[in-house]
mmCIF file of C-alpha atoms and ligand atoms in Angstrom:
data_model
loop_
_atom_site.group_PDB
_atom_site.id
_atom_site.type_symbol
_atom_site.label_atom_id
_atom_site.label_comp_id
_atom_site.label_asym_id
_atom_site.label_seq_id
_atom_site.Cartn_x
_atom_site.Cartn_y
_atom_site.Cartn_z
ATOM 1 C CA MET A 6 9.847 -3.950 -12.121
ATOM 2 C CA ARG A 7 6.633 -2.031 -12.470
ATOM 3 C CA PHE A 8 3.624 -1.481 -10.168
ATOM 4 C CA ALA A 9 -0.003 -0.290 -10.318
ATOM 5 C CA SER A 10 -3.074 0.056 -8.052
ATOM 6 C CA LEU A 11 -6.653 -1.302 -8.625
ATOM 7 C CA GLY A 12 -7.956 1.159 -6.153
ATOM 8 C CA SER A 13 -6.958 2.834 -2.980
ATOM 9 C CA GLY A 14 -8.771 4.274 -0.017
ATOM 10 C CA SER A 15 -10.920 3.324 2.913
ATOM 11 C CA LYS A 16 -13.335 1.337 0.733
ATOM 12 C CA GLY A 17 -10.653 -0.897 -0.698
ATOM 13 C CA ASN A 18 -7.040 -1.264 -1.391
ATOM 14 C CA CYS A 19 -5.204 -3.523 -3.843
ATOM 15 C CA SER A 20 -1.832 -3.068 -5.804
ATOM 16 C CA VAL A 21 0.171 -5.224 -7.896
ATOM 17 C CA VAL A 22 3.977 -5.362 -8.318
ATOM 18 C CA ALA A 23 5.272 -7.210 -11.347
ATOM 19 C CA SER A 24 8.669 -8.125 -12.912
ATOM 20 C CA ASP A 25 8.971 -9.598 -16.509
ATOM 21 C CA SER A 26 8.273 -13.102 -15.020
ATOM 22 C CA THR A 27 6.489 -12.470 -11.684
ATOM 23 C CA SER A 28 3.281 -10.691 -10.692
ATOM 24 C CA ILE A 29 2.428 -10.196 -6.927
ATOM 25 C CA MET A 30 -0.732 -8.674 -5.550
ATOM 26 C CA VAL A 31 -0.474 -6.700 -2.401
ATOM 27 C CA ASP A 32 -3.897 -6.824 -0.455
ATOM 28 C CA CYS A 33 -7.365 -7.274 -1.838
ATOM 29 C CA GLY A 34 -10.071 -5.146 -0.561
ATOM 30 C CA PHE A 35 -12.566 -5.553 -3.442
ATOM 31 C CA SER A 36 -15.158 -8.221 -4.046
ATOM 32 C CA TYR A 37 -14.234 -11.022 -6.547
ATOM 33 C CA LYS A 38 -16.281 -9.733 -9.401
ATOM 34 C CA ASP A 39 -14.830 -6.275 -8.800
ATOM 35 C CA VAL A 40 -11.152 -7.292 -8.546
ATOM 36 C CA ILE A 41 -11.467 -9.313 -11.848
ATOM 37 C CA ALA A 42 -12.852 -6.257 -13.613
ATOM 38 C CA ARG A 43 -10.079 -4.055 -11.957
ATOM 39 C CA LEU A 44 -7.381 -6.604 -13.162
ATOM 40 C CA GLU A 45 -8.658 -6.502 -16.682
ATOM 41 C CA ARG A 46 -7.958 -2.752 -16.896
ATOM 42 C CA LEU A 47 -4.456 -3.644 -16.160
ATOM 43 C CA ASP A 48 -4.435 -6.340 -18.591
ATOM 44 C CA LEU A 49 -3.648 -8.901 -15.952
ATOM 45 C CA GLU A 50 -5.159 -12.376 -15.576
ATOM 46 C CA PRO A 51 -5.652 -13.601 -11.993
ATOM 47 C CA ASP A 52 -4.107 -16.764 -12.865
ATOM 48 C CA ALA A 53 -0.868 -14.828 -13.567
ATOM 49 C CA LEU A 54 -0.688 -13.800 -9.873
ATOM 50 C CA ALA A 55 2.150 -15.758 -8.079
ATOM 51 C CA ALA A 56 1.160 -14.504 -4.622
ATOM 52 C CA ILE A 57 -1.093 -12.263 -2.674
ATOM 53 C CA ILE A 58 0.608 -10.482 0.168
ATOM 54 C CA VAL A 59 -1.465 -9.167 2.990
ATOM 55 C CA THR A 60 -0.441 -6.194 4.946
ATOM 56 C CA HIS A 61 -2.934 -6.435 7.785
ATOM 57 C CA GLU A 62 -6.522 -7.564 8.690
ATOM 58 C CA HIS A 63 -8.564 -4.436 8.168
ATOM 59 C CA SER A 64 -11.380 -5.171 5.744
ATOM 60 C CA ASP A 65 -10.202 -2.682 3.175
ATOM 61 C CA HIS A 66 -7.214 -4.689 2.622
ATOM 62 C CA VAL A 67 -8.642 -8.304 3.026
ATOM 63 C CA SER A 68 -12.294 -8.642 2.055
ATOM 64 C CA GLY A 69 -11.427 -10.045 -1.284
ATOM 65 C CA VAL A 70 -8.266 -12.215 -0.550
ATOM 66 C CA GLU A 71 -9.975 -15.356 0.470
ATOM 67 C CA ALA A 72 -12.195 -15.678 -2.752
ATOM 68 C CA LEU A 73 -9.491 -14.775 -5.121
ATOM 69 C CA SER A 74 -6.967 -17.057 -3.418
ATOM 70 C CA THR A 75 -9.442 -20.031 -3.432
ATOM 71 C CA ARG A 76 -10.685 -19.767 -6.909
ATOM 72 C CA HIS A 77 -7.257 -19.339 -8.602
ATOM 73 C CA ALA A 78 -5.122 -21.187 -6.093
ATOM 74 C CA ILE A 79 -2.940 -18.242 -5.289
ATOM 75 C CA PRO A 80 -0.656 -18.671 -2.214
ATOM 76 C CA VAL A 81 -1.351 -15.865 0.423
ATOM 77 C CA TYR A 82 1.343 -14.472 2.684
ATOM 78 C CA ALA A 83 0.709 -12.716 5.872
ATOM 79 C CA SER A 84 2.309 -12.166 9.299
ATOM 80 C CA ARG A 85 1.386 -14.396 12.250
ATOM 81 C CA GLY A 86 -0.717 -11.894 13.896
ATOM 82 C CA THR A 87 -2.645 -11.285 10.618
ATOM 83 C CA TRP A 88 -3.266 -14.956 10.119
ATOM 84 C CA ILE A 89 -4.834 -15.081 13.562
ATOM 85 C CA GLU A 90 -7.022 -11.993 13.004
ATOM 86 C CA ILE A 91 -8.274 -13.207 9.401
ATOM 87 C CA ASP A 92 -8.546 -16.872 10.527
ATOM 88 C CA ALA A 93 -6.152 -18.995 8.729
ATOM 89 C CA ASN A 94 -8.566 -22.058 8.768
ATOM 90 C CA LYS A 95 -10.636 -20.465 6.032
ATOM 91 C CA TYR A 96 -7.534 -20.301 3.666
ATOM 92 C CA LYS A 97 -6.073 -23.177 1.555
ATOM 93 C CA PHE A 98 -2.626 -21.622 0.437
ATOM 94 C CA ILE A 99 -1.144 -20.335 3.673
ATOM 95 C CA ASN A 100 2.418 -18.960 4.027
ATOM 96 C CA LEU A 101 3.849 -17.249 6.948
ATOM 97 C CA ILE A 102 5.902 -14.023 6.622
ATOM 98 C CA ASP A 103 8.664 -14.314 9.119
ATOM 99 C CA GLY A 104 11.375 -12.302 7.734
ATOM 100 C CA LEU A 105 12.765 -11.436 4.209
ATOM 101 C CA PHE A 106 11.406 -13.735 1.389
ATOM 102 C CA SER A 107 11.197 -14.003 -2.371
ATOM 103 C CA ILE A 108 8.629 -14.703 -4.925
ATOM 104 C CA GLY A 109 10.172 -15.586 -8.342
ATOM 105 C CA ASP A 110 12.797 -12.811 -9.075
ATOM 106 C CA ILE A 111 11.153 -10.205 -6.615
ATOM 107 C CA SER A 112 12.632 -10.067 -3.133
ATOM 108 C CA VAL A 113 10.173 -8.910 -0.408
ATOM 109 C CA THR A 114 11.303 -7.095 2.738
ATOM 110 C CA PRO A 115 8.485 -6.868 5.416
ATOM 111 C CA ILE A 116 8.647 -3.931 7.693
ATOM 112 C CA PRO A 117 6.493 -3.768 10.828
ATOM 113 C CA VAL A 118 4.564 -0.371 11.128
ATOM 114 C CA PRO A 119 2.706 1.607 13.863
ATOM 115 C CA HIS A 120 -1.048 0.869 12.994
ATOM 116 C CA ASP A 121 -3.837 -0.424 15.116
ATOM 117 C CA ALA A 122 -3.834 -3.953 13.817
ATOM 118 C CA ARG A 123 -2.381 -7.232 15.391
ATOM 119 C CA GLU A 124 0.843 -7.355 13.301
ATOM 120 C CA PRO A 125 0.855 -4.923 10.439
ATOM 121 C CA LEU A 126 3.619 -5.035 7.799
ATOM 122 C CA GLN A 127 4.464 -2.762 4.836
ATOM 123 C CA PHE A 128 6.971 -3.872 2.176
ATOM 124 C CA VAL A 129 10.136 -2.989 0.146
ATOM 125 C CA PHE A 130 10.194 -4.867 -3.197
ATOM 126 C CA GLY A 131 13.537 -5.487 -4.919
ATOM 127 C CA CYS A 132 14.321 -6.735 -8.500
ATOM 128 C CA SER A 133 17.398 -6.384 -10.663
ATOM 129 C CA GLY A 134 18.982 -3.665 -8.350
ATOM 130 C CA LYS A 135 15.853 -1.583 -8.258
ATOM 131 C CA ARG A 136 13.766 -1.007 -5.029
ATOM 132 C CA LEU A 137 10.020 -0.112 -4.614
ATOM 133 C CA GLY A 138 8.378 0.823 -1.423
ATOM 134 C CA ILE A 139 4.782 0.386 -0.590
ATOM 135 C CA LEU A 140 3.783 2.129 2.548
ATOM 136 C CA SER A 141 0.275 2.762 3.763
ATOM 137 C CA ASP A 142 -1.695 2.419 7.052
ATOM 138 C CA LEU A 143 0.611 3.860 9.555
ATOM 139 C CA GLY A 144 -0.081 6.507 12.175
ATOM 140 C CA SER A 145 3.291 7.788 12.699
ATOM 141 C CA ILE A 146 6.775 7.882 11.387
ATOM 142 C CA SER A 147 8.886 5.182 13.204
ATOM 143 C CA ALA A 148 12.660 4.756 13.231
ATOM 144 C CA ARG A 149 12.282 1.395 11.823
ATOM 145 C CA VAL A 150 10.138 2.756 8.769
ATOM 146 C CA LEU A 151 12.879 5.428 8.068
ATOM 147 C CA LYS A 152 15.578 2.930 8.163
ATOM 148 C CA ALA A 153 13.788 0.479 5.898
ATOM 149 C CA PHE A 154 12.323 2.705 3.397
ATOM 150 C CA THR A 155 15.590 4.149 2.112
ATOM 151 C CA GLU A 156 17.485 4.076 -1.399
ATOM 152 C CA LEU A 157 14.068 3.473 -3.203
ATOM 153 C CA ASP A 158 13.555 4.198 -6.832
ATOM 154 C CA ALA A 159 9.766 4.520 -6.421
ATOM 155 C CA VAL A 160 7.558 4.655 -3.347
ATOM 156 C CA SER A 161 3.820 4.804 -2.673
ATOM 157 C CA VAL A 162 2.976 6.572 0.658
ATOM 158 C CA GLU A 163 -0.308 7.092 2.431
ATOM 159 C CA PHE A 164 -1.768 10.521 2.302
ATOM 160 C CA ASN A 165 -4.700 9.712 4.479
ATOM 161 C CA HIS A 166 -6.237 12.933 5.687
ATOM 162 C CA ASP A 167 -5.971 16.613 6.002
ATOM 163 C CA ILE A 168 -5.870 17.199 9.883
ATOM 164 C CA SER A 169 -8.174 20.181 9.768
ATOM 165 C CA LEU A 170 -10.718 18.646 7.307
ATOM 166 C CA LEU A 171 -10.654 15.505 9.614
ATOM 167 C CA GLN A 172 -11.226 17.742 12.879
ATOM 168 C CA ARG A 173 -14.153 19.472 11.159
ATOM 169 C CA GLY A 174 -15.465 16.558 9.412
ATOM 170 C CA PRO A 175 -18.535 14.271 10.130
ATOM 171 C CA TYR A 176 -16.839 11.483 11.872
ATOM 172 C CA PRO A 177 -17.457 10.673 15.541
ATOM 173 C CA SER A 178 -14.913 11.886 17.934
ATOM 174 C CA TYR A 179 -13.513 8.527 18.843
ATOM 175 C CA LEU A 180 -12.969 7.807 15.089
ATOM 176 C CA LYS A 181 -11.121 11.173 14.610
ATOM 177 C CA THR A 182 -8.911 10.309 17.746
ATOM 178 C CA ARG A 183 -8.163 6.801 16.228
ATOM 179 C CA ILE A 184 -7.396 8.197 12.703
ATOM 180 C CA SER A 185 -5.037 10.965 13.747
ATOM 181 C CA GLY A 186 -3.410 8.913 16.569
ATOM 182 C CA ASP A 187 0.044 7.344 16.415
ATOM 183 C CA PHE A 188 -1.517 3.942 15.507
ATOM 184 C CA GLY A 189 -3.978 5.394 12.875
ATOM 185 C CA HIS A 190 -3.178 6.947 9.587
ATOM 186 C CA LEU A 191 -0.714 9.668 8.208
ATOM 187 C CA ASN A 192 -1.984 13.106 7.519
ATOM 188 C CA ASN A 193 -0.730 15.237 4.527
ATOM 189 C CA ASP A 194 1.903 16.846 6.502
ATOM 190 C CA GLN A 195 3.134 13.760 8.027
ATOM 191 C CA ALA A 196 3.220 12.086 4.657
ATOM 192 C CA ALA A 197 5.231 14.987 3.155
ATOM 193 C CA LYS A 198 7.604 14.982 6.003
ATOM 194 C CA LEU A 199 8.195 11.300 5.606
ATOM 195 C CA ILE A 200 8.948 11.693 1.950
ATOM 196 C CA GLU A 201 11.514 14.513 2.620
ATOM 197 C CA LEU A 202 13.191 12.262 5.277
ATOM 198 C CA ILE A 203 13.513 9.100 2.858
ATOM 199 C CA ALA A 204 13.936 10.876 -0.439
ATOM 200 C CA SER A 205 17.404 9.881 -1.845
ATOM 201 C CA ASP A 206 19.038 10.882 -5.240
ATOM 202 C CA ARG A 207 17.822 7.780 -6.932
ATOM 203 C CA LEU A 208 13.933 8.350 -6.030
ATOM 204 C CA HIS A 209 12.242 9.356 -9.140
ATOM 205 C CA THR A 210 8.482 8.655 -8.536
ATOM 206 C CA VAL A 211 6.014 9.127 -5.583
ATOM 207 C CA VAL A 212 2.541 7.940 -5.383
ATOM 208 C CA ALA A 213 0.100 9.304 -2.734
ATOM 209 C CA CYS A 214 -2.190 6.450 -1.874
ATOM 210 C CA HIS A 215 -5.074 5.804 0.751
ATOM 211 C CA ILE A 216 -6.613 9.102 0.435
ATOM 212 C CA SER A 217 -9.643 9.643 2.464
ATOM 213 C CA GLU A 218 -12.745 10.754 0.543
ATOM 214 C CA THR A 219 -14.279 12.295 3.344
ATOM 215 C CA ASN A 220 -11.383 13.909 5.091
ATOM 216 C CA ASN A 221 -9.054 14.883 2.404
ATOM 217 C CA ASP A 222 -9.004 16.715 -0.899
ATOM 218 C CA VAL A 223 -6.817 15.979 -3.963
ATOM 219 C CA ALA A 224 -5.859 19.585 -4.378
ATOM 220 C CA LEU A 225 -4.397 19.506 -0.704
ATOM 221 C CA VAL A 226 -2.463 16.327 -1.343
ATOM 222 C CA ASN A 227 -1.066 17.698 -4.631
ATOM 223 C CA SER A 228 0.028 20.820 -2.747
ATOM 224 C CA ALA A 229 1.582 18.786 0.175
ATOM 225 C CA LEU A 230 3.395 16.855 -2.604
ATOM 226 C CA GLU A 231 4.580 20.012 -4.404
ATOM 227 C CA SER A 232 5.816 21.553 -1.200
ATOM 228 C CA VAL A 233 8.286 18.674 -0.669
ATOM 229 C CA LEU A 234 9.095 17.769 -4.205
ATOM 230 C CA LYS A 235 9.468 21.148 -6.061
ATOM 231 C CA ASN A 236 13.099 21.384 -6.236
ATOM 232 C CA ARG A 237 13.700 17.870 -6.938
ATOM 233 C CA GLU A 238 13.453 15.699 -10.143
ATOM 234 C CA ILE A 239 10.716 13.504 -8.673
ATOM 235 C CA GLU A 240 7.438 12.738 -10.421
ATOM 236 C CA TYR A 241 4.359 12.296 -8.409
ATOM 237 C CA ARG A 242 0.784 10.954 -8.864
ATOM 238 C CA VAL A 243 -2.241 10.473 -6.771
ATOM 239 C CA ALA A 244 -4.082 7.157 -6.422
ATOM 240 C CA SER A 245 -7.950 7.085 -6.568
ATOM 241 C CA GLN A 246 -10.487 4.877 -4.804
ATOM 242 C CA SER A 247 -12.188 4.145 -8.148
ATOM 243 C CA ASP A 248 -9.170 3.646 -10.440
ATOM 244 C CA GLY A 249 -6.133 3.355 -8.281
ATOM 245 C CA PHE A 250 -3.339 4.250 -10.977
ATOM 246 C CA ASN A 251 -2.118 2.680 -14.136
ATOM 247 C CA TRP A 252 1.285 0.802 -14.381
ATOM 248 C CA ILE A 253 4.249 2.883 -13.325
ATOM 249 C CA SER A 254 7.941 1.739 -14.081
ATOM 250 C CA VAL A 255 10.263 1.499 -11.259
ATOM 251 C CA GLU A 256 13.021 1.626 -13.957
ATOM 252 C CA ARG A 257 14.478 5.030 -14.443
ATOM 253 C CA ARG A 258 12.828 6.516 -17.684
HETATM 254 ZN ZN1 ZN B 322 -6.313 0.757 5.103
HETATM 255 ZN ZN1 ZN B 323 -5.680 -0.460 8.406
#
């Protein structure tokens, strides 16, 4: 199994998880034209996608889902609450997430997360004994998240903001309250803490994603990652808004 991101941040999120035979997109917050160009960078045809899994209804995750799904007849998977919010009537290929499911040879475990959407989910993917976690858009570390995101080989975690940059930054106070709240987004310290709590002996790769361009700084993300990973054999990478990150293997190299 391997994974990549087409771009990550408040202006759009989209990642891909693939085995030798199955490719799954997770969210699509880019326009049709943009997502086709970004898929090309990963050498992936839209027609090769077996499914688009949607985490929640915020536009940075869903704005491109309908166009991509309709034009290429790709089934879309989302929770009941997400389908209500994005209006299932607009979609042709609807699948309801209601517990664990599989697409091709990849198993998908949905995990509810504390975030201010109707029924937001994040996911653990499994294939040939390997486990990959994708975890963004959560405001706090819940017991459920800690229980589900264990024994992973690789994980992508939201490092949304630095708390003091957010507080000093240009956002209106209601938005600062929302972002830093328990149903908003993880700050660098919370994300580092989360990694510390879920890091097992088999974890070899961590990716920091959904980094705010306004309220964070890559140097701060790197130092938060370093503080928690320095004595472990774990590689880390940072996902960008413009480029995401290139394919990363979930297999031990
Ligand atoms: Zn988001
Ligand atoms: Zn969100």
